[in-house]
């Protein structure tokens, strides 16, 4: 596989600083060398330039940093589309989850029937009227589905980017009240940690793949490192106890790799300031390798 690595060190979508170092930490943990050892060719194009929050007006307190986030989304969308059109696999390193507005928009421009597997402790399905914080990283999946503020929804000039029926959230365990209502209203497929406890990771991932990849369609994987339990991934901005175990996360990635239908991938929310000895970045590398074909035997 030819892989294009794109860094999007954005920390405008959340309140806590540190995720802007995430792409550097993941590279430092050996991502590029490990991808080469796995047999892939790698074109690392570096990082997109992101303005510092202190140099930007916050704007609407219920849509913080809306303008710079949407500007980034347009730029990143173009880069991802270009990678796909050049027959390279886009691997986008975050940064907070607001970057996925751009990455998935870029994928959807090329693969119009793409489905999304969103592995995350949070659903990121808030809108301006439901958000308790005003942080846009918590609104991205709704915006991609065509729900929410028009400036987010219409990035790139069209909406929705994803068919709501092809969105699957895996590992959710921290949902806001208004967000829960929106998820139910729009019939979004959500597998909570309770579902994983009851049915097991194999069943949940099989269902997720069938839904997101319906009719043998392409799949985008968005991996938020806070989907893992904080004991496994301490360096995240919004840790929530009771997440995926080390083996569950690897098995989920391995199942996606086996489909050979993943066309792009995000890895987000590695917060190096909160990490211990780069543990979370190293785990991000390991999980990425599993998603891109590494096996035990």
Tab-separated table of N, CA and C in Angstrom, residues 115-117 164-168 189-191 204-215 219:
chain	number	residue	atom	x	y	z
A	115	UNK	N	-18.740	4.768	4.154
A	115	UNK	CA	-19.302	4.659	5.487
A	115	UNK	C	-18.225	4.942	6.517
A	116	UNK	N	-18.641	5.267	7.730
A	116	UNK	CA	-17.688	5.675	8.766
A	116	UNK	C	-17.860	4.823	10.017
A	117	UNK	N	-16.752	4.260	10.484
A	117	UNK	CA	-16.700	3.624	11.797
A	117	UNK	C	-15.974	4.584	12.732
A	164	UNK	N	-26.434	8.858	6.850
A	164	UNK	CA	-26.617	8.559	8.278
A	164	UNK	C	-26.726	7.059	8.546
A	165	UNK	N	-27.241	6.325	7.569
A	165	UNK	CA	-27.400	4.884	7.739
A	165	UNK	C	-26.066	4.131	7.698
A	166	UNK	N	-24.988	4.830	7.294
A	166	UNK	CA	-23.681	4.182	7.181
A	166	UNK	C	-22.690	4.722	8.219
A	167	UNK	N	-23.236	5.320	9.267
A	167	UNK	CA	-22.420	5.781	10.396
A	167	UNK	C	-22.559	4.784	11.534
A	168	UNK	N	-21.430	4.358	12.102
A	168	UNK	CA	-21.450	3.457	13.258
A	168	UNK	C	-20.482	3.996	14.307
A	189	UNK	N	-26.490	4.403	14.385
A	189	UNK	CA	-26.077	3.131	14.971
A	189	UNK	C	-24.984	3.394	16.022
A	190	UNK	N	-25.285	3.083	17.254
A	190	UNK	CA	-24.344	3.298	18.356
A	190	UNK	C	-24.170	2.000	19.128
A	191	UNK	N	-22.922	1.527	19.225
A	191	UNK	CA	-22.594	0.394	20.078
A	191	UNK	C	-21.856	0.940	21.294
A	204	UNK	N	-19.739	-7.012	17.755
A	204	UNK	CA	-19.949	-5.579	17.526
A	204	UNK	C	-19.216	-5.118	16.271
A	205	UNK	N	-17.974	-5.532	16.092
A	205	UNK	CA	-17.225	-5.091	14.921
A	205	UNK	C	-17.764	-5.709	13.636
A	206	UNK	N	-18.227	-6.933	13.713
A	206	UNK	CA	-18.844	-7.540	12.532
A	206	UNK	C	-20.056	-6.728	12.094
A	207	UNK	N	-20.887	-6.339	13.062
A	207	UNK	CA	-22.051	-5.513	12.747
A	207	UNK	C	-21.638	-4.140	12.225
A	208	UNK	N	-20.640	-3.541	12.856
A	208	UNK	CA	-20.181	-2.214	12.432
A	208	UNK	C	-19.688	-2.234	10.995
A	209	UNK	N	-18.937	-3.264	10.650
A	209	UNK	CA	-18.398	-3.385	9.292
A	209	UNK	C	-19.525	-3.589	8.280
A	210	UNK	N	-20.511	-4.409	8.644
A	210	UNK	CA	-21.631	-4.654	7.735
A	210	UNK	C	-22.450	-3.391	7.502
A	211	UNK	N	-22.600	-2.577	8.544
A	211	UNK	CA	-23.403	-1.358	8.417
A	211	UNK	C	-22.636	-0.276	7.650
A	212	UNK	N	-21.419	0.021	8.097
A	212	UNK	CA	-20.646	1.086	7.455
A	212	UNK	C	-20.228	0.701	6.038
A	213	UNK	N	-19.951	-0.578	5.840
A	213	UNK	CA	-19.494	-1.042	4.534
A	213	UNK	C	-20.577	-1.751	3.745
A	214	UNK	N	-21.837	-1.328	3.922
A	214	UNK	CA	-22.955	-1.969	3.234
A	214	UNK	C	-22.717	-2.016	1.727
A	215	UNK	N	-23.138	-3.123	1.120
A	215	UNK	CA	-22.980	-3.334	-0.326
A	215	UNK	C	-21.512	-3.295	-0.753
A	219	UNK	N	-14.828	2.078	3.515
A	219	UNK	CA	-14.955	2.408	4.934
A	219	UNK	C	-13.855	3.392	5.329
